[in-house]
Short mmCIF file of C-alpha atoms and ligand atoms in Angstrom, two decimals:
data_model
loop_
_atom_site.label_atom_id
_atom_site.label_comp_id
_atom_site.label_asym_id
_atom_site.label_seq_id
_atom_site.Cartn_x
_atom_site.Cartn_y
_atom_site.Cartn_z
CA UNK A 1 0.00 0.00 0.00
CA UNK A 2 0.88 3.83 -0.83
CA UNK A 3 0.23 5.63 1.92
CA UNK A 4 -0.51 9.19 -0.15
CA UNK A 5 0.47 8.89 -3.55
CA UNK A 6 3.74 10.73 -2.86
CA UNK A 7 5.18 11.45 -6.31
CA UNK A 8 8.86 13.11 -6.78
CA UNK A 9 8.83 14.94 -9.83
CA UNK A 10 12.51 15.96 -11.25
CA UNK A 11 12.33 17.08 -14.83
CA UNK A 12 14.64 17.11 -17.42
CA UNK A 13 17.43 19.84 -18.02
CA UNK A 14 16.82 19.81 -21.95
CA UNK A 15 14.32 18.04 -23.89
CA UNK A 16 15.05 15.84 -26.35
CA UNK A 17 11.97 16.05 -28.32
CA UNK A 18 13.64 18.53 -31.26
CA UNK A 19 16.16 15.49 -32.13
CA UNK A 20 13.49 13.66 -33.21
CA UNK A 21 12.10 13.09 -36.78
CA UNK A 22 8.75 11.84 -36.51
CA UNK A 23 8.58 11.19 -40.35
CA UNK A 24 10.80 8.26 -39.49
CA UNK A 25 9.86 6.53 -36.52
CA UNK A 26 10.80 3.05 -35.57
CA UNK A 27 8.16 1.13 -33.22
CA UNK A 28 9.82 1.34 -29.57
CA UNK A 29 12.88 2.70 -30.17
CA UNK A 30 12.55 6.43 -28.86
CA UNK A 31 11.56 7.61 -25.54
CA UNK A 32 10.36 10.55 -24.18
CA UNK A 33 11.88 12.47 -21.65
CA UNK A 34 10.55 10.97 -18.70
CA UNK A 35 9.88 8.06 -16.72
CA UNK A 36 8.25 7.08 -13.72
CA UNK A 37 9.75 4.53 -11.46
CA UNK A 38 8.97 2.64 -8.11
CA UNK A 39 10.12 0.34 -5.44
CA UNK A 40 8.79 -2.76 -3.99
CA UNK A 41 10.37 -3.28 -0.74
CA UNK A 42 9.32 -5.16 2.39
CA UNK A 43 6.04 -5.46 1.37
CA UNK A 44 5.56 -1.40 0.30
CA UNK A 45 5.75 0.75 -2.72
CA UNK A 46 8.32 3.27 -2.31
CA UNK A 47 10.49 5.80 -4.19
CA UNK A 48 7.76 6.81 -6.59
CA UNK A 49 9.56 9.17 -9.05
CA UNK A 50 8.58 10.73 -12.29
CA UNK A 51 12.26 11.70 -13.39
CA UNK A 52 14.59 11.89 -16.64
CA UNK A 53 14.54 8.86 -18.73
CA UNK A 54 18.09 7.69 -18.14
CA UNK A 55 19.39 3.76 -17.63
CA UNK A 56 19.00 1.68 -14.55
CA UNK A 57 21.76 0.49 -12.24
CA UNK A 58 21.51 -3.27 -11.50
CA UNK A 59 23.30 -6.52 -9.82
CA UNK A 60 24.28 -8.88 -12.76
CA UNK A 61 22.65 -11.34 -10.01
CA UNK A 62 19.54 -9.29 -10.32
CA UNK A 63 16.57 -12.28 -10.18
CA UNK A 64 14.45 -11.29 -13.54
CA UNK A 65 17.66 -11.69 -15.31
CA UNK A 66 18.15 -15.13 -14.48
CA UNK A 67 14.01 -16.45 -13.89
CA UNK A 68 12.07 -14.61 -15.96
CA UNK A 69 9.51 -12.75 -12.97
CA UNK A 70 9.09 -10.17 -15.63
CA UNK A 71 5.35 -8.74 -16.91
CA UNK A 72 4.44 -5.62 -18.98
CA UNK A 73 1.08 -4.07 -20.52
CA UNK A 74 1.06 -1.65 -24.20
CA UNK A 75 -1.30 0.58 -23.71
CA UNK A 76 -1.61 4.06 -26.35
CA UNK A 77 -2.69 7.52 -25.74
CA UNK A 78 -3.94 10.07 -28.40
CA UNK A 79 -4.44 13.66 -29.10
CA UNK A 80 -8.39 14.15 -28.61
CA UNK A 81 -10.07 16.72 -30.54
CA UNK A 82 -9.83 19.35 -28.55
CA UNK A 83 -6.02 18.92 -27.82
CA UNK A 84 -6.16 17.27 -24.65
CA UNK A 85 -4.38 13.89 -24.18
CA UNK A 86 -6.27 10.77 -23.24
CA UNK A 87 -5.57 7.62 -23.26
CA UNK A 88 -7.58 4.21 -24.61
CA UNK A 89 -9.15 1.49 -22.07
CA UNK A 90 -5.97 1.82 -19.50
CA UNK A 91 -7.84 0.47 -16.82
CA UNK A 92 -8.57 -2.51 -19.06
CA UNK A 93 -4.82 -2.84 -19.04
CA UNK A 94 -4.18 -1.82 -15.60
CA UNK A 95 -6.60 -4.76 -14.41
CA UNK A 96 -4.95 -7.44 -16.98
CA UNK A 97 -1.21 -6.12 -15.56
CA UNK A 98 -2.41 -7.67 -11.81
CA UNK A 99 -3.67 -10.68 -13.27
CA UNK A 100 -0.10 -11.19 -14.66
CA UNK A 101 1.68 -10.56 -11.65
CA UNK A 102 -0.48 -13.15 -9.96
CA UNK A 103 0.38 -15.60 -11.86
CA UNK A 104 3.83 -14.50 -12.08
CA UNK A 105 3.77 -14.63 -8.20
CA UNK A 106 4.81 -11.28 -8.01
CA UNK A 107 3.01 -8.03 -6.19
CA UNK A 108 0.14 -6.12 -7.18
CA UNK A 109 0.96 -2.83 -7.96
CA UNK A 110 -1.94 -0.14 -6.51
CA UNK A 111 -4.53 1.25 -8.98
CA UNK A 112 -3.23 4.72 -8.08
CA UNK A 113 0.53 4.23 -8.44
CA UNK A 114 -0.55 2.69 -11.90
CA UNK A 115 -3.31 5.23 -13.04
CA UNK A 116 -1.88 8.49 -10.99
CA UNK A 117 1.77 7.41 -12.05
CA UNK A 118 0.82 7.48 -15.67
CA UNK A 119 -1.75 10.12 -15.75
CA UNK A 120 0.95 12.44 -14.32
CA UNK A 121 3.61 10.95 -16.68
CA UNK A 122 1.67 11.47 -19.85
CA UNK A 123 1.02 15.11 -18.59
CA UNK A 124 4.20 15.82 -18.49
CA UNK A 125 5.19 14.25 -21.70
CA UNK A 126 1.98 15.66 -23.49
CA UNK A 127 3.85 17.41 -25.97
CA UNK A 128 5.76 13.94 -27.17
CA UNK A 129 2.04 12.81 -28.37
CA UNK A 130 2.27 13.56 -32.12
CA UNK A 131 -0.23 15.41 -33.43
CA UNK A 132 -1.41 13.15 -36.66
CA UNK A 133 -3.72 10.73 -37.97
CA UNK A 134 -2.63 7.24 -36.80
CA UNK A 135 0.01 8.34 -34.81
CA UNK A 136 0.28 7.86 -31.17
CA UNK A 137 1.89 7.33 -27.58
CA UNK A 138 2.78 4.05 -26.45
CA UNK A 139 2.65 3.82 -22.97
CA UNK A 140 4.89 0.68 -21.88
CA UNK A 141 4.72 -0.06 -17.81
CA UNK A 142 6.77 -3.00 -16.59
CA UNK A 143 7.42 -4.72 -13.28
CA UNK A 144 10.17 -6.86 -12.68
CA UNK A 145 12.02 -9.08 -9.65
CA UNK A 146 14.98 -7.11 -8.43
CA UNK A 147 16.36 -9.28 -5.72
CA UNK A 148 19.96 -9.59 -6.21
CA UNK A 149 20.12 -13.11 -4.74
CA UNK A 150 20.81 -16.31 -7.73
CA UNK A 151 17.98 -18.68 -5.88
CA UNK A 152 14.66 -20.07 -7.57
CA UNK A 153 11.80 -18.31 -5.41
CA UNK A 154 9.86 -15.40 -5.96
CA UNK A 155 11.79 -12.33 -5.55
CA UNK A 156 11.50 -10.44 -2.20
CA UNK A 157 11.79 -6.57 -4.86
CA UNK A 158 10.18 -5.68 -7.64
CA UNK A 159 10.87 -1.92 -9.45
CA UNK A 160 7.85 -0.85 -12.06
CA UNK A 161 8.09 1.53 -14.44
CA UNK A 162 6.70 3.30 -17.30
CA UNK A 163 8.11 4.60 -20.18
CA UNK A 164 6.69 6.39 -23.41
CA UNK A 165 7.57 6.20 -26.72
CA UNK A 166 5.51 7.99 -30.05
CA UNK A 167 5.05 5.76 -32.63
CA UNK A 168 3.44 6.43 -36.27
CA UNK A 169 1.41 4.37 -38.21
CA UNK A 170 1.67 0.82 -38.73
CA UNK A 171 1.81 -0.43 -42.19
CA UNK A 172 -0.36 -3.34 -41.87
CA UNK A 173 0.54 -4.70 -45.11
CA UNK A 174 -1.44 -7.77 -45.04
CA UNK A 175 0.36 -11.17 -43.88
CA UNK A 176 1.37 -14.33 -44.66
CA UNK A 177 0.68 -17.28 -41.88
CA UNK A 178 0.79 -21.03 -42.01
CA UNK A 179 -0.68 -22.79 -39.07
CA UNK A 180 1.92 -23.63 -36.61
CA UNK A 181 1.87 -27.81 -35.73
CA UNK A 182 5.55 -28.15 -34.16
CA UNK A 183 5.73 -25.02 -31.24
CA UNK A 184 3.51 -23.86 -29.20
CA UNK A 185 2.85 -20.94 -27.28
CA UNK A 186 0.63 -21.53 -24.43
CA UNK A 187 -1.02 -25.09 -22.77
CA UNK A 188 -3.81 -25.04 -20.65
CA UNK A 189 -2.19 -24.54 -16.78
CA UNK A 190 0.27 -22.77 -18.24
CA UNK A 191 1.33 -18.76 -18.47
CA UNK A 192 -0.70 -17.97 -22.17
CA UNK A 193 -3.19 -15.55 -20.22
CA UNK A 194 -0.51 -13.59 -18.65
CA UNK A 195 1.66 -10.83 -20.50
CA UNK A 196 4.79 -11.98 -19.21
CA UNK A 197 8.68 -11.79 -20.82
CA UNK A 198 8.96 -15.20 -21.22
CA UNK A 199 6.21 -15.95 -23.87
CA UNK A 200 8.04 -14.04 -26.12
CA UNK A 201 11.46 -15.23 -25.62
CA UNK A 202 9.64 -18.88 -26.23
CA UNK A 203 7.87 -17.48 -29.42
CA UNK A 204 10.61 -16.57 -31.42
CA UNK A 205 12.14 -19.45 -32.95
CA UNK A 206 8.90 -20.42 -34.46
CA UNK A 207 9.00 -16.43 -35.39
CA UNK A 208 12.06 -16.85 -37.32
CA UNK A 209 11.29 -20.22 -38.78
CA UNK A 210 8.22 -18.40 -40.55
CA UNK A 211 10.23 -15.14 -41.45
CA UNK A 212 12.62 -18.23 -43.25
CA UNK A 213 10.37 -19.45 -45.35
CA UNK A 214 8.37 -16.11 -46.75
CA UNK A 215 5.75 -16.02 -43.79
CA UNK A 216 5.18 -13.34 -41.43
CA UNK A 217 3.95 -15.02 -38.66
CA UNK A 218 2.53 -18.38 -37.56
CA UNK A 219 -1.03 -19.26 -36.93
CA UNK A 220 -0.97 -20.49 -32.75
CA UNK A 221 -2.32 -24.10 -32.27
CA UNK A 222 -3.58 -25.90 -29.11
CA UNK A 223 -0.28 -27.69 -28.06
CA UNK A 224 -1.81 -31.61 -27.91
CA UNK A 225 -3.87 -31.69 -31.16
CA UNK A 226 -2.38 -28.50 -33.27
CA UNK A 227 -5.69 -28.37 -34.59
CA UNK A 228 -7.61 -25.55 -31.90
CA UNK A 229 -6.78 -22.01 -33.30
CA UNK A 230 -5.31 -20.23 -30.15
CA UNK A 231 -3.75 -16.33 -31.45
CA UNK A 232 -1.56 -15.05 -34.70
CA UNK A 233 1.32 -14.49 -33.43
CA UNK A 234 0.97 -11.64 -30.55
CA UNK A 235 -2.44 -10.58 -31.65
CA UNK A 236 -5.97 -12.29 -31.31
CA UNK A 237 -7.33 -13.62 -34.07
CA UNK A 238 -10.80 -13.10 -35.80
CA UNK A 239 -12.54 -15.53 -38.13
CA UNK A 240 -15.17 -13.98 -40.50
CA UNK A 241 -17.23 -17.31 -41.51
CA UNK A 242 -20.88 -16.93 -43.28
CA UNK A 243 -21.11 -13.19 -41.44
CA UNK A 244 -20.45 -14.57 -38.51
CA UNK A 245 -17.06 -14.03 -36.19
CA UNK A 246 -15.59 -16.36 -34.37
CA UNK A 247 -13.05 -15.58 -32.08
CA UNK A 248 -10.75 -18.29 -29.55
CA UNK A 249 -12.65 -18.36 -26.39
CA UNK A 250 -10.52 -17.73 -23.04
CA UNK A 251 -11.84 -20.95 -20.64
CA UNK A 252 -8.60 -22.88 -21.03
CA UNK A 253 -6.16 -19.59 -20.47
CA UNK A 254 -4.15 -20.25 -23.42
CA UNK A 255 -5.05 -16.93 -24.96
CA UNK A 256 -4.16 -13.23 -24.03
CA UNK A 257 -7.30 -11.41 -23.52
CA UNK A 258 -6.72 -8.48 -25.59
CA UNK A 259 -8.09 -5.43 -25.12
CA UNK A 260 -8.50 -5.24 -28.83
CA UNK A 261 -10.13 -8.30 -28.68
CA UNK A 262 -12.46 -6.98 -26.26
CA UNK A 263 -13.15 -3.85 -28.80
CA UNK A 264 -13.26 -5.41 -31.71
CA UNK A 265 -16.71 -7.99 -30.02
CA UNK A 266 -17.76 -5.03 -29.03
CA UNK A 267 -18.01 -2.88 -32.72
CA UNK A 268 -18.58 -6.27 -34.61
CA UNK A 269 -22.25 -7.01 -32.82
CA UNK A 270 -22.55 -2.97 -33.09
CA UNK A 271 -22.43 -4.04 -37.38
CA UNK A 272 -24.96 -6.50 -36.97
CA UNK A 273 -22.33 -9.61 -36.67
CA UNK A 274 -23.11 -12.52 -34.60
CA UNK A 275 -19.69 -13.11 -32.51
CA UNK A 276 -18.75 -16.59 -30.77
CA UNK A 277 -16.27 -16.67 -28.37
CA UNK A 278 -15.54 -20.56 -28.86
CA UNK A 279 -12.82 -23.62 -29.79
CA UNK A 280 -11.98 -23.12 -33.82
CA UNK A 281 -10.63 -26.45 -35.39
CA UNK A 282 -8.73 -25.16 -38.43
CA UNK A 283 -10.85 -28.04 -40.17
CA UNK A 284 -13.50 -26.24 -39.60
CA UNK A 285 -11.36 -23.22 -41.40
CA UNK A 286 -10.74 -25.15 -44.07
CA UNK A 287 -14.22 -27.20 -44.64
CA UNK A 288 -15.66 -23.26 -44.87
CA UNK A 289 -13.30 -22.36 -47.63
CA UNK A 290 -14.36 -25.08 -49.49
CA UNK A 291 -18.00 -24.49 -49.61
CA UNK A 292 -17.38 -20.64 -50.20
CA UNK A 293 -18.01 -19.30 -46.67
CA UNK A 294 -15.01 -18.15 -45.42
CA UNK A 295 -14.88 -14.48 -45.58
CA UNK A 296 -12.27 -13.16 -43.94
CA UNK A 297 -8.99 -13.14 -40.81
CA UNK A 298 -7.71 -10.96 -39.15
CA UNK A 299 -5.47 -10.55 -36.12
CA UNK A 300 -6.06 -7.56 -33.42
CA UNK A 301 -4.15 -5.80 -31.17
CA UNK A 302 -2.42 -2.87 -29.49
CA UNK A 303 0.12 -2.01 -31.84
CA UNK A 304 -1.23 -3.05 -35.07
CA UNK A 305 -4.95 -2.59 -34.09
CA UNK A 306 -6.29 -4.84 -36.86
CA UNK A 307 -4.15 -6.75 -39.06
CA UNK A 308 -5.64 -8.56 -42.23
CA UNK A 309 -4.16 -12.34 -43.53
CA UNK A 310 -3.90 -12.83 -47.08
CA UNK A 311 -2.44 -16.21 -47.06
CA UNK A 312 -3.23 -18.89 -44.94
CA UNK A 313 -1.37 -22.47 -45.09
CA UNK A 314 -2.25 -25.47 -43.24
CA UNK A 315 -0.23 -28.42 -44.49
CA UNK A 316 -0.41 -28.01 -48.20
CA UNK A 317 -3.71 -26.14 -48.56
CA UNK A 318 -3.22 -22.57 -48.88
CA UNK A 319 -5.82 -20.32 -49.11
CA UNK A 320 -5.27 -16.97 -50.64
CA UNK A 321 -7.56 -13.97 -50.12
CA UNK A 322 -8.36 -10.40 -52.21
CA UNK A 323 -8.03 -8.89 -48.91
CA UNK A 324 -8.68 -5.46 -51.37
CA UNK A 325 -12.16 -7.12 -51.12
CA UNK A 326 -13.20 -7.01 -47.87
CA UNK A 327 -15.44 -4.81 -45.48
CA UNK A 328 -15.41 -5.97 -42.12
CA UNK A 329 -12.00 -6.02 -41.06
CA UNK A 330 -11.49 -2.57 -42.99
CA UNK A 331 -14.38 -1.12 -41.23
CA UNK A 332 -13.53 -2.26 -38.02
CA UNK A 333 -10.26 -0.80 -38.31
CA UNK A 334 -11.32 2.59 -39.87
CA UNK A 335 -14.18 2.75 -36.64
CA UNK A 336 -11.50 1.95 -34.22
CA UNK A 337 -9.25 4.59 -34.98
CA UNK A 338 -11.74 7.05 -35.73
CA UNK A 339 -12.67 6.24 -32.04
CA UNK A 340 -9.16 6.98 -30.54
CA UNK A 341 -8.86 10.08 -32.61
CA UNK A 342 -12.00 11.78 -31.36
CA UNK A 343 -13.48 11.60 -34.91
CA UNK A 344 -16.10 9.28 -33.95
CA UNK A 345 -18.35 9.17 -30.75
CA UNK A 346 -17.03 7.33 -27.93
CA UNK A 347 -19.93 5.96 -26.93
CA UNK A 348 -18.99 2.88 -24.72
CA UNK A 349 -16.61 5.34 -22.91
CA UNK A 350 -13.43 3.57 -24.07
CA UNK A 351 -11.36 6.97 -23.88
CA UNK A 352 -10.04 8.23 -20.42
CA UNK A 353 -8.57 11.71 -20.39
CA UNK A 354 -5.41 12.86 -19.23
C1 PLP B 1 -0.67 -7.93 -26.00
C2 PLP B 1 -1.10 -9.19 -26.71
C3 PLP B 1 -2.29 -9.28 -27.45
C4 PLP B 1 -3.16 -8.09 -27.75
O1 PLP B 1 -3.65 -7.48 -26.62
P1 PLP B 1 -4.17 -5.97 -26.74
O2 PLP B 1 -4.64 -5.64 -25.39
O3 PLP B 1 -5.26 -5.96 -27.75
O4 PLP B 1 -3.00 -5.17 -27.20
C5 PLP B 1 -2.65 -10.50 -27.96
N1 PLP B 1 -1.86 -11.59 -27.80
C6 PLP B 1 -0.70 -11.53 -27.12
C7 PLP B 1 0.10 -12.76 -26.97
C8 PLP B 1 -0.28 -10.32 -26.57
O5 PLP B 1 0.87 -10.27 -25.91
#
């Protein structure tokens, strides 16, 4: 527990904002001028500082290094309208962050210290927010163990932080993706739910595999049968079948409940859809391209928002798609944004501001 939300604020001598060229942004690799930082220590969260982004001093014995106790959220904000900053579904986030450090066996970290501590960051930072369509603020908190003690328990410290970094647009050119039948991601009992480092460490090889032979990503499988569709990659995945979207359901905790996910339900019942949350057999995929009723796939999330598939292999089926074609995952897209960017009514209250 925070006693009062005691924030140190130091700010930066000079800011670093004019060195960048926001015509050329990479995803993640520039960061405002700030960051906030805090302590976990005998059981309390202390040293809660907003302060110049600058590196961290650590043991090389330091226990995330060596275990992996290691979550994070992605999160964006946005210009609004009227010029004010605000920032889409972060409690969403904020409440999926504590169900990763549960299962992580790590601390919860305080609504206000996560809320208040990135409120006030983005504040300050407001200016790094750029002003244009499809740009935005990624908002990156982390938590990790910082005991600096080599032993296999849950660490005794944690530090969290938050860091910001503007990011353009995404060129979603549509992907390639073949289903995945050797890795897996995520096994019911296991850590799939939870946005934690090592899922992505364990994801890359098959990654790389794909990126050998011409694919972008690989199509997630269920990891006894590699039949159930679990995720693309790290998004969710949509299914557009006789009007109709199916998307994984989340009983056996093999899936990352995105937030995206949770937006995308939302808008595609608003269009008149019928939406399952349920298990997809890629059989199923491919017995509805063969009588004509597979319409369209699509992965969602943070960074990409939606993120069409014009190739799909399973085996040596491929189906190929005239992704120019469609409407739903277009629209969906288009209505997201338009959301974020104060150009369409936020009716469902999805944007909190600053
Ligand atoms: C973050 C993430 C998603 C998407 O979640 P959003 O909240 O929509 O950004 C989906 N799958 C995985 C594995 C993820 O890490």
């Amino acid at each position: 527990m925070i006693a009062a939300m005691d924030i140190t604020v130091t700010k930066a001598e000079r800011s670093k904002l004019q060195d960048i060229n926001f015509d050329k942004l990479v995803f993640g690799r520039y960061f405002t001028d700030h960051m906030l930082e805090a302590d976990y220590e005998n059981g309390e969260w202390k040293n809660i500082e907003i302060k110049p982004y600058q590196p961290l001093l650590m043991s090389p014995s330091l226990a995330a290094l060596h275990y992996g106790q290691s979550i994070f959220e992605g999160i964006k904000a946005y210009k609004g309208k009227n010029g004010k900053a605000c920032i889409f579904r972060p409690h969403d986030n904020f409440r999926r962050f504590n169900i990763s450090a549960e299962r992580m066996q790590m601390p919860q970290v305080p609504e206000e210290l996560f809320m208040e501590g990135m409120r006030r960051l983005v504040e300050l930072d407001k200016n790094w927010i750029p002003d244009k369509e499809d740009y935005s603020l990624y908002i990156r908190p982390i938590m990790f163990a910082s005991d600096e003690v080599i032993g296999v328990k849950p660490s005794d410290s944690y530090k969290f932080l938050i860091l910001l970094s503007p990011t353009g647009p995404y060129y979603a050119t549509p992907m390639r993706i073949y289903v995945e039948e050797k890795y897996t991601r995520a096994a019911p009992g296991g850590v799939g739910f939870a946005k934690t480092a090592g899922n992505y460490a364990a994801a890359l090889l098959a990654s790389a595999v794909a990126k050998e032979q011409g694919y972008d990503q690989v199509l997630w499988t269920d990891a006894h049968s590699h039949k159930n569709i679990q995720e693309i990659g790290t998004m969710n995945v949509f299914f557009i079948i006789n009007n109709v979207a199916i998307t994984p359901g989340l009983e056996e905790s093999t899936i990352l409940e995105g937030v995206t996910r949770q937006s995308a339900i939302t808008l595609l019942k608003e269009m008149g859809l019928k939406v399952e949350e349920r298990t997809l057999n890629i059989d199923e995929v491919i017995d509805s391209h063969k009588a004509g009723t597979l319409q369209e796939v699509f992965g969602t999330g943070t960074a990409a928002t939606i993120s069409m598939i014009k190739e799909l292999k399973y085996k040596d089926y491929i189906i190929n798609f005239d992704t120019a074609t469609w409407k739903i995952a277009p629209g969906l897209k288009k209505w997201l944004t338009d959301i974020r960017e104060g150009r369409r009514e936020d009716k469902y209250g999805w944007m909190w501001n600053v």
